[in-house]
Structures are given as C-alpha cells and as structure tokens.
C-alpha cells in the first residue's frame, strides 16, 4: 500500500520557498526568469521547479562569493568562529531532520530510511568540520642561521562545488564542511535533478550565522550553469563528484584558468570473497553494497569476485537474496527505490540488455512492486555471472542495481581481477587469514580498502577518493581540509 507523499510540509518547502537561488544571502530566481520542472522519480509527476540559471546568475554568485571572501566579516573571523557556525549548522540540520529527509527522499526517489541516513551523515559532517576548523595548523621549518620560517594553511578563495544527484545532502556537506572550515567561500551548483535540499541547507547556513555571500547556490543544467561555473575566472578552486565524462569537461574548463580541482568520479569497486571467508557475514554486506540507493553510488560494490571452491555456494545464496529484492516508491521504504530519471533508467536497462545479448548469464533478477506507479523510473536488480573480465559489464560503471560475479583462484588472480579496471575507488576483502588480509589489501589499488566489511557512503572521518579513472584529490576526514587549502610559507630574515 502506498503512503501519499503529498504532505503539506513538502508543498511549503519545495514549491513556495525553496526553489530559488541563494546569492549574497538573498533568494532570487534566474535573471531570465526561466525555470526547470522537477519530477519525483517514484511517479514521474512534477512537484516543484527550480531556477534555470545562466551565465549572468553565475557571475552574480561568484561576485558575491568573491566580495565575501575579500572584504566581508567572514575574512576576519577566527577559525574557532567559523567552526561554531558549522557546528550550529549541524544542529539546525538536526532540528529539521524530518523535513530534510522527506524532501531528499522525494526529490531523488531514495527509500525513506536512506533519506534519514543521509541526514544523519550530514549532521555528522557539519559537526566534524565544525570541530576541525581550528585544529589545522602549520609547522616551523629549520632554515639558515638568522631566519625563522613557518607554514600556514590558506583558503583557496572562492570554491565552486558541482554536486551530483545521488547523495545531494551528504556530498554537499562534505564539500561545504571542509571548504568553509578552511575559510573559503562557496558557489554551489547542485544537480538539476536534485537541488531542493541544497537550497534548504544554504538557507539554514544563513540562519546558523554564515554571512551573506559565503554560501551561494545557483541551480540549473550542467551544460549551462555548471559549465559557466567550472570555467569562471573568478573561481579559485573546483570540486566535483560525478561521472568521468563530466569530470573531464569540468577539468578542461578549470584548466583554462589554471585552477586546482578535486575530482571524485565513480568506480567499479570489487568485493573479493576468499573460500575461507565468513560467507554468512559477507552476504548481506555484498547485497547492500550494490542495492543501497539503487546502485547509484560512486562506491557501490558492483563486482563480486568469489574463490572457485565457494563460487557455486556463494552465488546460489546471493541469487536467492537478489530474487527477493523489490524496487518500490520511496515512501514504501522498500529494498530500493526508482532510479533518478528516465535517461538513467534507459541507460541502465540498455546495459543490462547488452550484457544479456552478449550471452552473460543472468543468475537472478529481483522485481518491481505491483503498485509502483507507471510513471516511475524503476529497475529490478540483476545478478550476472560468471562474467568475462573483459566484458563491458565488468569494466564500465552501470550506476544501477546490477552486480557482476566472477570466479577466481588464489591471491594472484584475485588481485589481478580486482585491479583489472581503469577505476580504483573502494574495495572489500573477505578472508579469515590475517596475512592474506594484509597482502591483498596492500596490493589492491583503491582509495579505500575494507577488510571483512564494506562501507558504501558514510565514514565521515575516513579519507575518500580514487586512483586512475576514479579521480584525484581526497574528500572526507581531515585530508579534505588539505584539498580545501594551500600551504603558505613565510620566511623571516631577522639577522
Ligand atoms: P549525469 O550525467 O547523471 O547528470 P553528471 O556527472 O553529468 O551526471 O552530473 C553531475 C553534476 O555535474 C550535475 O550537477 C550536473 O549538472 C553537472 N554537470 C553536467 N555537465 C556539466 C558540465 N559540462 N560542466 C559543469 N557541470 C556539469
């Protein structure tokens, strides 16, 4: 039975107030007056609209951020004061947690409990970076006689954050938390499919004490507002999470101004299951790592490598679990929700059809709820196996609920297969053998390696980012504060 998503609360937030840009502390529409209609992925029905911003809106936002960085009260605040504002923002997110979770869930189609989990992580990000703001310090360097040298960490200035639609609240929080802690100002371009909670957070940031112009939001299409922001000469640093192709476009745009970038570009992350592993412990984690958020997670565990002696047993149990999975509207809070939009649903369906046409066996398929609205963008989960390591399905990110299983024998082959894509974001290693845990974890090329576990998303304290096609730079944890600042060396000649 579906619960109605049309609560009075959501109408107020999404339609009456939230769907405006925030520039210099004011809520404004696009200068052209153009708007983009926003549909809920669960039923495809329009329930809100956002400004379709262009170059002039981005110019205004960058100008506001520049002014706030150069001359506003922000530039004179101590790190402790900035930290208090972030901590207060975390508290305000907590006070508004139900509204934010419901809005995120409706905007993206993610199950209600995932929306709630995203808000919990968001609170933690602002709490963490609020506390971290005044813990960053430089060093004193021994130099020539008569000199004193020290380093400080300086903000870049105006940071542009281009945010994807899969975890808008969380990814905004990891960008904004680290950038503001270090004293930067922000212009955020949320994804056109999921902008509503970003606007709400910027509003709460003002309430928390962020001076006007410190936290600006311009909504719109990637090729318009996004491209204008990425290549804007008034931007000092660009941080992006999204697809590799868009990452390339954004890096090219930023390179025209020789600006630094942080890029988090997805993965084809493996979970390696050795025959001696605790299979009962691994199974639910392997399922969750690909089903969470409908597989639309950069760090999704989209490949499972299983040692031959247990391949049949493990994939049989995995198949049983996959067959029981059901995609449902976000408010039903099922195993997974719909995909974000028609384009993504068609892309995922095409990759599944191509894999089948290439003769890759389907081990199991889940379902879509009977009462799921026709207009929603649903995709039943699919487990493929055994998959040829050279197949497109083994190499390319699907960004949907599709898991590819591979048999292997021994550590050498495990490492070769695990490292056998252009990506390198996250990996999981499951074995009871302590020596093997260390050997394999060491040889896998990924930004995060879990041993006997896997954490898609979350882990606020844990540095996160990729090797190879998965991108460069690190977000989360203390390391993100380094990406969001640069070292200044001050040299005194005092004789
Ligand atoms: P998708 O293709 O599913 O929309 P993307 O990785 O392209 O995923 O989108 C992530 C973010 O990048 C969104 O905010 C989107 O608007 C933005 N974006 C897309 N294309 C560009 C571009 N050429 N320049 C800047 N931002 C872009």
Short mmCIF file of C-alpha atoms and ligand atoms in Angstrom, two decimals:
data_model
loop_
_atom_site.label_atom_id
_atom_site.label_comp_id
_atom_site.label_asym_id
_atom_site.label_seq_id
_atom_site.Cartn_x
_atom_site.Cartn_y
_atom_site.Cartn_z
CA UNK A 1 0.00 0.00 0.00
CA UNK A 2 1.45 3.41 -0.94
CA UNK A 3 1.55 6.21 1.55
CA UNK A 4 0.77 9.55 -0.03
CA UNK A 5 3.91 11.69 -0.43
CA UNK A 6 1.89 14.92 -0.69
CA UNK A 7 2.34 16.26 2.81
CA UNK A 8 1.64 19.92 3.49
CA UNK A 9 5.18 20.30 4.75
CA UNK A 10 6.74 19.30 1.45
CA UNK A 11 4.49 21.58 -0.54
CA UNK A 12 5.62 24.52 1.57
CA UNK A 13 9.29 23.75 1.30
CA UNK A 14 9.54 22.62 -2.28
CA UNK A 15 7.09 24.87 -4.07
CA UNK A 16 6.68 28.06 -2.12
CA UNK A 17 10.09 28.80 -0.71
CA UNK A 18 12.93 26.52 -1.55
CA UNK A 19 13.07 26.66 -5.30
CA UNK A 20 15.15 29.80 -5.67
CA UNK A 21 18.85 30.52 -5.96
CA UNK A 22 20.62 31.94 -2.94
CA UNK A 23 23.03 34.71 -3.91
CA UNK A 24 24.55 37.19 -1.45
CA UNK A 25 22.13 35.96 1.21
CA UNK A 26 19.03 36.64 -0.89
CA UNK A 27 16.62 34.20 -2.52
CA UNK A 28 16.35 35.07 -6.18
CA UNK A 29 15.13 33.48 -9.42
CA UNK A 30 17.21 33.20 -12.58
CA UNK A 31 17.64 36.61 -14.22
CA UNK A 32 15.99 35.23 -17.35
CA UNK A 33 13.02 34.04 -15.30
CA UNK A 34 13.45 30.54 -16.77
CA UNK A 35 12.64 27.52 -14.60
CA UNK A 36 13.13 23.75 -14.66
CA UNK A 37 10.30 21.48 -13.57
CA UNK A 38 11.20 18.82 -11.02
CA UNK A 39 9.56 15.39 -11.10
CA UNK A 40 9.53 12.82 -8.32
CA UNK A 41 11.28 9.67 -9.61
CA UNK A 42 8.73 7.46 -7.85
CA UNK A 43 5.82 8.56 -10.07
CA UNK A 44 7.32 10.92 -12.67
CA UNK A 45 4.97 13.71 -11.55
CA UNK A 46 6.17 17.30 -11.37
CA UNK A 47 6.04 18.61 -7.82
CA UNK A 48 8.41 21.59 -7.81
CA UNK A 49 10.54 23.80 -10.01
CA UNK A 50 13.97 25.41 -9.76
CA UNK A 51 15.61 28.38 -11.49
CA UNK A 52 17.29 27.62 -14.82
CA UNK A 53 20.33 29.76 -14.17
CA UNK A 54 22.74 31.01 -16.81
CA UNK A 55 25.98 32.92 -17.11
CA UNK A 56 24.69 36.15 -15.53
CA UNK A 57 23.38 34.30 -12.46
CA UNK A 58 26.69 32.51 -12.05
CA UNK A 59 28.51 35.84 -12.46
CA UNK A 60 26.41 37.32 -9.66
CA UNK A 61 27.04 34.34 -7.36
CA UNK A 62 30.80 34.35 -7.99
CA UNK A 63 30.89 38.12 -7.41
CA UNK A 64 29.06 37.68 -4.10
CA UNK A 65 31.43 34.92 -3.02
CA UNK A 66 34.47 36.99 -4.01
CA UNK A 67 33.25 40.00 -2.08
CA UNK A 68 32.52 37.90 0.99
CA UNK A 69 35.97 36.35 0.78
CA UNK A 70 37.87 39.59 0.21
CA UNK A 71 36.05 42.07 2.36
CA UNK A 72 33.21 40.59 4.37
CA UNK A 73 33.10 39.64 8.06
CA UNK A 74 33.97 36.08 7.02
CA UNK A 75 37.50 37.10 6.11
CA UNK A 76 38.08 38.48 9.63
CA UNK A 77 36.56 35.60 11.55
CA UNK A 78 38.74 33.28 13.55
CA UNK A 79 38.81 29.60 12.72
CA UNK A 80 37.00 28.96 16.00
CA UNK A 81 34.16 31.28 14.99
CA UNK A 82 33.84 29.56 11.59
CA UNK A 83 33.79 26.22 13.37
CA UNK A 84 30.98 27.37 15.65
CA UNK A 85 28.88 28.37 12.63
CA UNK A 86 29.38 24.91 11.09
CA UNK A 87 28.53 23.24 14.39
CA UNK A 88 25.38 25.38 14.59
CA UNK A 89 24.51 24.40 11.02
CA UNK A 90 24.73 20.75 12.06
CA UNK A 91 22.36 21.47 14.94
CA UNK A 92 19.89 23.20 12.61
CA UNK A 93 20.04 20.23 10.23
CA UNK A 94 19.22 18.01 13.21
CA UNK A 95 16.30 20.26 14.20
CA UNK A 96 14.94 19.99 10.64
CA UNK A 97 15.86 16.38 10.09
CA UNK A 98 12.40 15.05 9.23
CA UNK A 99 11.69 17.76 6.70
CA UNK A 100 15.10 17.34 5.04
CA UNK A 101 14.90 13.55 4.94
CA UNK A 102 11.42 13.62 3.39
CA UNK A 103 12.45 16.23 0.83
CA UNK A 104 15.64 14.35 -0.14
CA UNK A 105 13.74 11.12 -0.46
CA UNK A 106 11.04 12.65 -2.64
CA UNK A 107 13.46 14.58 -4.82
CA UNK A 108 15.73 11.58 -5.52
CA UNK A 109 13.33 8.62 -5.06
CA UNK A 110 15.53 7.04 -2.41
CA UNK A 111 13.79 4.94 0.27
CA UNK A 112 12.74 6.94 3.33
CA UNK A 113 15.29 5.31 5.62
CA UNK A 114 18.10 6.17 3.19
CA UNK A 115 16.94 9.78 3.28
CA UNK A 116 17.10 9.63 7.07
CA UNK A 117 20.56 8.00 6.97
CA UNK A 118 21.77 10.76 4.62
CA UNK A 119 20.56 13.42 7.04
CA UNK A 120 22.31 11.67 9.94
CA UNK A 121 25.57 11.66 7.95
CA UNK A 122 25.02 15.32 7.02
CA UNK A 123 24.70 16.30 10.67
CA UNK A 124 27.90 14.45 11.41
CA UNK A 125 29.78 16.20 8.57
CA UNK A 126 28.97 19.66 9.91
CA UNK A 127 29.74 18.54 13.45
CA UNK A 128 33.06 17.03 12.35
CA UNK A 129 34.22 20.01 10.28
CA UNK A 130 32.89 22.43 12.88
CA UNK A 131 35.22 20.79 15.38
CA UNK A 132 38.10 20.53 12.90
CA UNK A 133 38.14 24.18 11.80
CA UNK A 134 40.59 25.37 14.48
CA UNK A 135 42.67 22.18 14.62
CA UNK A 136 44.55 22.83 11.37
CA UNK A 137 47.94 24.39 11.86
CA UNK A 138 51.23 24.69 10.07
CA UNK A 139 54.79 23.93 11.05
CA UNK A 140 58.05 25.69 11.74
CA UNK A 141 60.90 24.75 9.41
CA UNK A 142 64.62 24.85 10.41
CA UNK A 143 66.43 27.01 7.85
CA UNK A 144 69.52 29.20 7.57
CA UNK A 145 71.02 30.96 10.55
CA UNK A 146 69.20 34.25 11.11
CA UNK A 147 65.91 33.04 9.63
CA UNK A 148 62.62 31.88 11.06
CA UNK A 149 60.27 30.04 8.71
CA UNK A 150 56.75 28.81 9.30
CA UNK A 151 53.89 27.47 7.20
CA UNK A 152 50.19 28.18 7.40
CA UNK A 153 47.25 26.67 5.54
CA UNK A 154 45.45 29.29 3.47
CA UNK A 155 41.99 29.03 1.91
CA UNK A 156 41.87 28.95 -1.90
CA UNK A 157 39.27 31.71 -2.01
CA UNK A 158 36.07 31.10 -3.97
CA UNK A 159 35.38 27.36 -4.21
CA UNK A 160 32.93 26.06 -6.81
CA UNK A 161 31.18 22.85 -5.79
CA UNK A 162 29.40 20.92 -8.54
CA UNK A 163 27.23 18.32 -6.85
CA UNK A 164 25.62 15.14 -8.25
CA UNK A 165 22.08 13.88 -7.68
CA UNK A 166 22.77 10.59 -5.89
CA UNK A 167 23.59 11.89 -2.38
CA UNK A 168 22.94 15.63 -2.59
CA UNK A 169 22.85 16.31 1.15
CA UNK A 170 25.90 14.22 2.01
CA UNK A 171 28.09 15.33 -0.86
CA UNK A 172 27.19 18.97 -0.30
CA UNK A 173 28.07 18.51 3.38
CA UNK A 174 31.50 17.03 2.70
CA UNK A 175 32.29 19.85 0.28
CA UNK A 176 30.79 22.72 2.28
CA UNK A 177 32.01 21.43 5.64
CA UNK A 178 35.65 21.22 4.58
CA UNK A 179 35.63 24.34 2.38
CA UNK A 180 34.01 26.61 4.97
CA UNK A 181 36.10 25.23 7.84
CA UNK A 182 39.20 26.43 5.98
CA UNK A 183 37.74 29.89 5.34
CA UNK A 184 36.76 29.63 1.67
CA UNK A 185 33.51 30.97 0.29
CA UNK A 186 31.24 28.84 -1.86
CA UNK A 187 29.24 28.77 -5.04
CA UNK A 188 27.33 25.50 -5.26
CA UNK A 189 25.71 24.15 -8.42
CA UNK A 190 23.52 21.23 -7.36
CA UNK A 191 22.34 18.67 -9.91
CA UNK A 192 19.27 19.71 -11.89
CA UNK A 193 17.55 16.51 -10.74
CA UNK A 194 18.11 17.09 -7.03
CA UNK A 195 18.58 20.69 -5.93
CA UNK A 196 15.94 21.17 -3.27
CA UNK A 197 17.80 20.13 -0.12
CA UNK A 198 20.87 22.12 -1.20
CA UNK A 199 18.80 25.29 -1.26
CA UNK A 200 17.38 24.45 2.13
CA UNK A 201 20.87 23.86 3.60
CA UNK A 202 22.10 27.20 2.26
CA UNK A 203 19.13 28.82 3.94
CA UNK A 204 19.98 27.08 7.23
CA UNK A 205 23.60 28.19 6.83
CA UNK A 206 22.44 31.81 6.83
CA UNK A 207 20.41 31.09 9.94
CA UNK A 208 23.47 29.49 11.53
CA UNK A 209 25.41 32.72 11.08
CA UNK A 210 27.13 32.36 7.69
CA UNK A 211 27.49 35.94 6.45
CA UNK A 212 25.70 36.71 3.15
CA UNK A 213 27.77 35.73 0.12
CA UNK A 214 29.64 32.93 1.88
CA UNK A 215 27.32 30.11 0.79
CA UNK A 216 25.73 30.76 -2.62
CA UNK A 217 23.61 28.34 -4.64
CA UNK A 218 22.81 28.54 -8.35
CA UNK A 219 20.61 25.82 -9.81
CA UNK A 220 20.33 24.83 -13.44
CA UNK A 221 21.59 22.49 -16.12
CA UNK A 222 25.14 21.16 -16.17
CA UNK A 223 25.86 22.42 -19.67
CA UNK A 224 24.65 25.92 -18.74
CA UNK A 225 25.07 26.93 -15.08
CA UNK A 226 27.56 24.11 -14.40
CA UNK A 227 29.80 24.90 -17.36
CA UNK A 228 29.65 28.64 -16.61
CA UNK A 229 30.78 27.98 -13.05
CA UNK A 230 33.52 25.44 -13.83
CA UNK A 231 35.20 27.82 -16.28
CA UNK A 232 34.59 31.05 -14.38
CA UNK A 233 37.79 33.11 -13.96
CA UNK A 234 36.52 34.36 -10.58
CA UNK A 235 36.56 30.83 -9.16
CA UNK A 236 39.76 29.75 -7.38
CA UNK A 237 39.15 26.02 -6.97
CA UNK A 238 36.65 23.50 -8.32
CA UNK A 239 35.42 20.36 -6.60
CA UNK A 240 33.25 17.86 -8.44
CA UNK A 241 31.66 14.48 -7.84
CA UNK A 242 30.01 12.76 -10.79
CA UNK A 243 30.66 10.87 -14.00
CA UNK A 244 34.16 10.62 -15.54
CA UNK A 245 33.00 12.27 -18.78
CA UNK A 246 31.63 15.30 -16.95
CA UNK A 247 34.76 15.34 -14.79
CA UNK A 248 36.87 15.65 -17.93
CA UNK A 249 34.73 18.55 -19.17
CA UNK A 250 34.99 20.32 -15.82
CA UNK A 251 38.75 19.83 -15.57
CA UNK A 252 39.16 21.21 -19.10
CA UNK A 253 37.10 24.25 -18.18
CA UNK A 254 39.03 24.83 -14.93
CA UNK A 255 42.33 24.35 -16.79
CA UNK A 256 41.56 27.40 -18.94
CA UNK A 257 42.12 29.41 -15.74
CA UNK A 258 44.76 27.04 -14.33
CA UNK A 259 42.63 26.32 -11.30
CA UNK A 260 43.03 23.36 -8.97
CA UNK A 261 40.39 20.64 -8.84
CA UNK A 262 39.24 17.75 -6.70
CA UNK A 263 37.56 15.02 -8.75
CA UNK A 264 35.57 12.04 -7.42
CA UNK A 265 34.45 10.14 -10.49
CA UNK A 266 32.96 6.81 -9.55
CA UNK A 267 34.20 3.25 -9.67
CA UNK A 268 33.76 -0.40 -10.46
CA UNK A 269 34.53 -1.48 -6.95
CA UNK A 270 35.23 -5.16 -6.20
CA UNK A 271 34.43 -7.28 -3.19
CA UNK A 272 36.85 -10.21 -3.02
CA UNK A 273 35.48 -13.29 -1.26
CA UNK A 274 38.07 -15.94 -0.40
CA UNK A 275 36.94 -19.51 0.30
CA UNK A 276 37.84 -19.21 3.99
CA UNK A 277 35.71 -16.08 4.49
CA UNK A 278 32.74 -15.86 6.81
CA UNK A 279 30.25 -16.16 3.97
CA UNK A 280 27.22 -15.51 6.18
CA UNK A 281 28.72 -12.22 7.27
CA UNK A 282 29.70 -11.25 3.71
CA UNK A 283 26.37 -11.98 2.00
CA UNK A 284 24.18 -9.17 3.37
CA UNK A 285 27.04 -6.69 3.01
CA UNK A 286 27.62 -7.66 -0.63
CA UNK A 287 23.90 -7.25 -1.37
CA UNK A 288 23.63 -3.93 0.41
CA UNK A 289 26.76 -2.53 -1.24
CA UNK A 290 25.10 -2.71 -4.66
CA UNK A 291 21.45 -2.21 -3.70
CA UNK A 292 21.91 0.85 -1.50
CA UNK A 293 20.49 3.88 -3.30
CA UNK A 294 19.54 1.62 -6.23
CA UNK A 295 23.22 1.12 -7.10
CA UNK A 296 23.55 4.85 -7.79
CA UNK A 297 26.55 5.17 -5.50
CA UNK A 298 30.09 6.01 -6.63
CA UNK A 299 31.45 3.45 -4.19
CA UNK A 300 28.85 0.76 -5.00
CA UNK A 301 30.28 -2.75 -4.74
CA UNK A 302 29.39 -3.59 -8.34
CA UNK A 303 31.72 -6.57 -8.77
CA UNK A 304 31.91 -9.63 -6.56
CA UNK A 305 34.96 -11.88 -7.01
CA UNK A 306 34.43 -15.31 -5.44
CA UNK A 307 37.04 -18.02 -4.98
CA UNK A 308 36.19 -21.11 -7.02
CA UNK A 309 35.61 -23.63 -4.17
CA UNK A 310 32.74 -21.47 -2.85
CA UNK A 311 31.62 -19.76 -6.09
CA UNK A 312 28.57 -22.02 -6.63
CA UNK A 313 27.52 -21.94 -2.98
CA UNK A 314 28.01 -18.19 -2.57
CA UNK A 315 26.31 -17.16 -5.81
CA UNK A 316 23.41 -19.55 -5.12
CA UNK A 317 22.70 -17.79 -1.84
CA UNK A 318 23.31 -14.40 -3.46
CA UNK A 319 20.80 -15.34 -6.17
CA UNK A 320 18.21 -16.29 -3.58
CA UNK A 321 18.60 -12.88 -1.96
CA UNK A 322 18.58 -10.99 -5.27
CA UNK A 323 15.40 -12.73 -6.40
CA UNK A 324 13.66 -11.44 -3.26
CA UNK A 325 14.61 -7.78 -3.79
CA UNK A 326 11.86 -5.38 -4.84
CA UNK A 327 12.08 -1.84 -6.21
CA UNK A 328 9.35 0.35 -4.74
CA UNK A 329 8.38 4.03 -4.44
CA UNK A 330 10.47 5.96 -1.93
CA UNK A 331 7.66 6.26 0.59
CA UNK A 332 7.17 2.46 0.71
CA UNK A 333 10.71 2.30 2.12
CA UNK A 334 11.50 -0.95 0.34
CA UNK A 335 14.80 -2.58 -0.65
CA UNK A 336 15.45 0.08 -3.25
CA UNK A 337 13.64 2.98 -4.89
CA UNK A 338 13.40 4.06 -8.53
CA UNK A 339 16.37 5.40 -10.50
CA UNK A 340 16.76 9.16 -10.70
CA UNK A 341 15.30 9.89 -14.16
CA UNK A 342 14.21 8.44 -17.50
CA UNK A 343 17.65 8.88 -19.06
CA UNK A 344 19.35 6.94 -16.28
CA UNK A 345 16.68 4.22 -16.31
CA UNK A 346 17.10 3.80 -20.07
CA UNK A 347 20.88 3.73 -19.78
CA UNK A 348 20.83 1.02 -17.11
CA UNK A 349 18.21 -1.03 -18.99
CA UNK A 350 20.32 -0.81 -22.16
CA UNK A 351 23.46 -2.01 -20.35
CA UNK A 352 21.51 -4.97 -18.96
CA UNK A 353 20.10 -5.80 -22.40
CA UNK A 354 23.57 -5.55 -23.98
CA UNK A 355 25.04 -7.88 -21.34
CA UNK A 356 22.29 -10.41 -22.00
CA UNK A 357 22.75 -10.08 -25.75
CA UNK A 358 26.46 -10.74 -25.22
CA UNK A 359 25.50 -14.05 -23.61
CA UNK A 360 26.35 -13.25 -19.98
CA UNK A 361 24.16 -15.50 -17.81
CA UNK A 362 21.59 -13.88 -15.50
CA UNK A 363 21.84 -15.68 -12.17
CA UNK A 364 18.91 -13.88 -10.58
CA UNK A 365 16.55 -10.98 -11.05
CA UNK A 366 14.54 -9.13 -8.43
CA UNK A 367 11.22 -7.40 -9.05
CA UNK A 368 9.32 -4.13 -9.18
CA UNK A 369 6.37 -3.70 -6.83
CA UNK A 370 2.97 -4.28 -8.48
CA UNK A 371 1.65 -1.00 -7.16
CA UNK A 372 4.67 1.07 -8.28
CA UNK A 373 3.26 3.99 -10.33
CA UNK A 374 3.65 3.61 -14.11
CA UNK A 375 5.38 6.96 -14.43
CA UNK A 376 8.24 5.98 -12.07
CA UNK A 377 11.75 5.01 -13.21
CA UNK A 378 12.04 1.50 -11.80
CA UNK A 379 14.69 -1.11 -12.50
CA UNK A 380 14.63 -4.59 -10.97
CA UNK A 381 18.01 -5.69 -9.52
CA UNK A 382 20.00 -8.13 -11.67
CA UNK A 383 22.82 -10.51 -10.75
CA UNK A 384 25.04 -11.61 -13.64
CA UNK A 385 27.62 -14.38 -13.52
CA UNK A 386 30.07 -15.69 -14.36
CA UNK A 387 31.14 -12.54 -16.19
CA UNK A 388 34.08 -12.33 -18.59
CA UNK A 389 36.54 -9.82 -17.03
CA UNK A 390 36.91 -8.12 -20.43
CA UNK A 391 33.12 -7.59 -20.87
CA UNK A 392 31.68 -4.07 -20.81
CA UNK A 393 29.70 -5.11 -17.72
CA UNK A 394 32.99 -5.94 -15.98
CA UNK A 395 34.66 -2.69 -16.95
CA UNK A 396 32.08 0.11 -17.06
CA UNK A 397 30.11 1.68 -14.24
CA UNK A 398 26.39 0.85 -14.58
CA UNK A 399 25.16 3.14 -11.78
CA UNK A 400 22.18 0.89 -11.19
CA UNK A 401 21.27 -2.25 -9.20
CA UNK A 402 23.41 -4.61 -11.28
CA UNK A 403 26.01 -6.91 -9.74
CA UNK A 404 28.60 -8.86 -11.76
CA UNK A 405 30.06 -12.08 -10.27
CA UNK A 406 33.46 -13.52 -11.24
CA UNK A 407 35.21 -16.73 -10.12
CA UNK A 408 38.92 -16.67 -9.25
CA UNK A 409 41.54 -18.95 -7.80
CA UNK A 410 44.18 -17.74 -5.35
CA UNK A 411 45.56 -14.37 -4.35
CA UNK A 412 47.34 -13.57 -7.61
CA UNK A 413 44.21 -13.85 -9.70
CA UNK A 414 42.15 -12.07 -7.05
CA UNK A 415 44.45 -9.05 -7.12
CA UNK A 416 44.68 -9.08 -10.92
CA UNK A 417 40.89 -9.09 -11.31
CA UNK A 418 40.34 -6.56 -8.53
CA UNK A 419 42.80 -4.18 -10.22
CA UNK A 420 41.59 -5.10 -13.69
CA UNK A 421 39.59 -1.95 -14.48
CA UNK A 422 40.52 1.69 -15.07
CA UNK A 423 38.88 2.61 -11.77
CA UNK A 424 40.19 2.45 -8.21
CA UNK A 425 37.77 3.84 -5.63
CA UNK A 426 36.85 1.24 -2.99
CA UNK A 427 37.40 -2.50 -2.47
CA UNK A 428 36.39 -5.15 0.05
CA UNK A 429 38.49 -8.20 1.00
CA UNK A 430 36.85 -11.08 2.85
CA UNK A 431 39.11 -13.72 4.41
CA UNK A 432 39.89 -15.09 7.87
CA UNK A 433 43.61 -15.36 7.04
CA UNK A 434 45.37 -12.40 8.69
CA UNK A 435 48.44 -12.50 6.45
CA UNK A 436 46.29 -12.58 3.34
CA UNK A 437 44.19 -9.68 4.62
CA UNK A 438 47.30 -7.50 4.69
CA UNK A 439 48.86 -8.82 1.47
CA UNK A 440 45.74 -8.37 -0.64
CA UNK A 441 44.69 -5.05 0.92
CA UNK A 442 48.18 -3.70 0.21
CA UNK A 443 48.14 -4.73 -3.44
CA UNK A 444 44.67 -3.53 -4.34
CA UNK A 445 44.73 -0.11 -5.94
CA UNK A 446 41.83 1.75 -4.39
CA UNK A 447 41.31 4.83 -2.28
CA UNK A 448 39.66 2.78 0.45
CA UNK A 449 40.07 -0.95 1.14
CA UNK A 450 37.80 -2.64 3.65
CA UNK A 451 38.77 -5.95 5.23
CA UNK A 452 35.81 -8.11 6.25
CA UNK A 453 33.37 -5.29 5.69
CA UNK A 454 32.32 -2.67 3.17
CA UNK A 455 31.03 0.84 3.57
CA UNK A 456 29.38 2.44 0.60
CA UNK A 457 28.96 6.05 1.72
CA UNK A 458 29.21 7.26 5.31
CA UNK A 459 32.56 7.19 7.08
CA UNK A 460 32.79 10.94 7.54
CA UNK A 461 36.21 10.64 9.23
CA UNK A 462 37.73 8.43 6.50
CA UNK A 463 39.64 9.99 3.60
CA UNK A 464 37.89 9.08 0.36
CA UNK A 465 38.83 9.38 -3.30
CA UNK A 466 40.19 7.44 -6.19
CA UNK A 467 43.09 6.27 -8.27
CA UNK A 468 43.01 6.26 -12.07
CA UNK A 469 39.65 6.96 -13.66
CA UNK A 470 38.06 7.28 -10.21
CA UNK A 471 39.62 10.72 -9.91
CA UNK A 472 42.10 12.54 -7.73
CA UNK A 473 42.21 14.54 -4.53
CA UNK A 474 40.65 13.38 -1.27
CA UNK A 475 37.41 14.27 0.40
CA UNK A 476 36.14 13.45 3.88
CA UNK A 477 38.14 13.29 7.07
CA UNK A 478 40.97 15.65 7.87
CA UNK A 479 42.52 15.22 4.43
CA UNK A 480 39.69 17.13 2.80
CA UNK A 481 40.86 20.18 4.73
CA UNK A 482 44.16 19.91 2.88
CA UNK A 483 42.39 19.82 -0.51
CA UNK A 484 40.44 22.88 0.52
CA UNK A 485 43.55 24.90 1.39
CA UNK A 486 47.10 25.51 0.25
CA UNK A 487 50.37 25.91 2.13
CA UNK A 488 51.84 29.36 2.53
CA UNK A 489 55.49 29.55 3.68
CA UNK A 490 56.51 32.73 5.49
CA UNK A 491 60.26 33.42 5.70
CA UNK A 492 61.66 35.97 8.19
CA UNK A 493 65.18 37.24 7.82
CA UNK A 494 65.89 38.70 11.26
CA UNK A 495 69.65 38.54 11.09
P1 LIG B 1 24.53 12.87 -15.01
O1 LIG B 1 25.10 12.65 -16.37
O2 LIG B 1 23.86 11.69 -14.48
O3 LIG B 1 23.70 14.12 -14.86
P2 LIG B 1 26.90 14.20 -14.22
O4 LIG B 1 28.13 13.62 -13.64
O5 LIG B 1 26.96 14.70 -15.61
O6 LIG B 1 25.79 13.11 -14.07
O7 LIG B 1 26.34 15.38 -13.29
C1 LIG B 1 26.85 15.73 -12.05
C2 LIG B 1 26.81 17.24 -11.91
O8 LIG B 1 27.59 17.82 -12.95
C3 LIG B 1 25.44 17.87 -12.03
O9 LIG B 1 25.35 18.95 -11.11
C4 LIG B 1 25.42 18.36 -13.45
O10 LIG B 1 24.52 19.43 -13.66
C5 LIG B 1 26.84 18.84 -13.61
N1 LIG B 1 27.32 18.94 -14.99
C6 LIG B 1 26.98 18.18 -16.05
N2 LIG B 1 27.64 18.57 -17.16
C7 LIG B 1 28.44 19.62 -16.80
C8 LIG B 1 29.38 20.46 -17.48
N3 LIG B 1 29.65 20.31 -18.76
N4 LIG B 1 30.01 21.41 -16.75
C9 LIG B 1 29.78 21.59 -15.44
N5 LIG B 1 28.90 20.84 -14.76
C10 LIG B 1 28.23 19.86 -15.41
#
